[in-house]
Amino acid sequence: MTHVSERSGAGSSPTGAGGDRQPWTAGTGRPGRKRTVSYADAGVSIEAGDRAVELLKSKVRETRRPEVMGDLGGFAGLFRLDTAKYKNPILASSTDGVGTKLVIAQQLDIHDTVGIDLVAMVVDDLVACGAEPLFLLDYIATGEVVPDKVAEIGAGIADGCRYAGCALLGGETAEHPGVLRPDEYDISATGVGVVEESDILSSERVEVGDVVIAMRSSGLHSNGYSLVRHVLLGAGRMRLDVVIEDFGRQRTLGEELLTPTKIYAQDCLKLIAEAEVRALAHVTGGGIPGNLVRILPEHVDAIVDRATWKPQPIFDLIQSKGRIEDPEMEATFNMGVGMFAIVSAEDADRALATLTGRGVDAWQAGEVIEGTGNVQIIGQHTRG
């Protein structure tokens, strides 16, 4: 469970996060001398941190898995790995943050979605090697611990863990007055997963004739926001509360920019169980070419046909406002695809049926041919 340090730890304050006992007291050795400085005077509130922890407990318990040992409030999270399920279990780990998308959340004072982004960035990297996400540890640094705000952030993280099927095993909330403004915060997380050694997905499995399947993103996800803010909010002078007709449903720019990153972990695990999946590519920074190339062996190329899908309107808005060239867009953003699966040609229909049955918008976007380990993006996106 989340503790608070540079505020407190679960046992570093007189009351602690886990109960009301005061295990010891210390005197100054100078009876009668008035104490003039406290931790609160330095801008750190132990009580606010403890309150934030209490507000989060119920959400964290919703992410509990059978392997989780003990209750909340300890110094470390315990997780019993069921080794009987595996012949040669391999642990996988990933760590990430959300980046400057947090600036949008702070400007709009909306904090219950960025936690989902955080989980997505971690667990979808784990599943890309075939690993089942087991548990996640979060870290929140803020200029001032406001319990309700920290609880909103934490609730989003817990929601993301539930969607991914992993436990929120522990974490830390740090109060950094003088380093961050009271309304500023940053978040990061580390996740751990497990995969049978013989089932690890990698470029070594990819063969000529395989099919490239694309899974639609929910929008920008959590990459490229420094460019987004520069183009739309800086040079473009757009307001976050302006309604963009192309977005539909009276949706504002701010709402679109805060759309949570889609979590594919459980969908991909089901896909791996139902079809011959060679490799998975999580499309994050570097866009489609920069991520798909990571799962290609040197003797093949992957062809991706833009004509097979239409990116969401937000990408057109960014490109037109910023007068950004196509190569720059594709090297920065996911352009409407959040995950690629390379599957055997024989299992392509089964793979698409599996994803469609789980509500994932997926399609055949290309194929694997003989080559030199490159991604060839051809065709043009449909417009209008």
Coordinates of N, CA and C in Angstrom, one line a residue, residues 17-19 26 30 64 81 85 149 183 189 195 231 252 269 316 318 336 339:
A17 N 1.1 4.7 9.2 CA -0.1 4.5 8.3 C -0.9 3.3 8.7
G18 N -0.3 2.4 9.6 CA -1.0 1.2 9.9 C -1.7 1.1 11.2
G19 N -1.7 2.2 12.0 CA -2.5 2.1 13.3 C -2.3 3.4 14.1
A26 N 10.8 10.7 22.2 CA 12.1 11.2 22.4 C 12.1 12.6 23.0
R30 N 16.3 19.1 27.2 CA 16.3 20.5 27.7 C 14.9 20.9 28.1
R64 N -6.7 -6.8 -5.4 CA -6.0 -7.9 -4.7 C -6.1 -9.2 -5.5
L81 N 4.6 -16.3 -5.6 CA 4.6 -16.8 -7.0 C 4.3 -18.2 -7.0
K85 N 2.7 -23.6 -11.5 CA 2.1 -23.3 -12.8 C 3.1 -23.3 -14.0
K149 N -6.9 14.7 -3.6 CA -6.2 14.7 -5.0 C -5.4 13.4 -5.1
D183 N 0.5 22.6 -6.4 CA -0.4 21.9 -7.3 C 0.3 21.0 -8.3
A189 N 5.6 4.3 -12.1 CA 5.3 2.9 -11.6 C 6.2 1.9 -12.1
V195 N 6.3 -15.1 -17.2 CA 6.0 -15.8 -18.5 C 6.9 -17.1 -18.5
V231 N 2.1 22.9 -29.9 CA 1.3 23.2 -31.1 C -0.1 23.8 -30.8
T252 N -14.8 18.4 -25.5 CA -13.8 19.5 -25.5 C -12.4 19.0 -25.8
L269 N -3.2 -11.3 -23.7 CA -3.0 -12.6 -23.0 C -4.0 -13.6 -23.6
D316 N -5.3 14.8 -36.9 CA -5.4 15.8 -38.0 C -5.3 17.2 -37.4
I318 N -3.7 18.2 -34.7 CA -2.3 18.5 -34.3 C -1.5 18.8 -35.5
G336 N -3.2 6.2 -34.1 CA -4.5 5.4 -34.1 C -4.2 4.0 -33.8
M339 N -1.3 -1.0 -30.4 CA -0.6 -2.3 -30.2 C -0.6 -3.1 -31.5

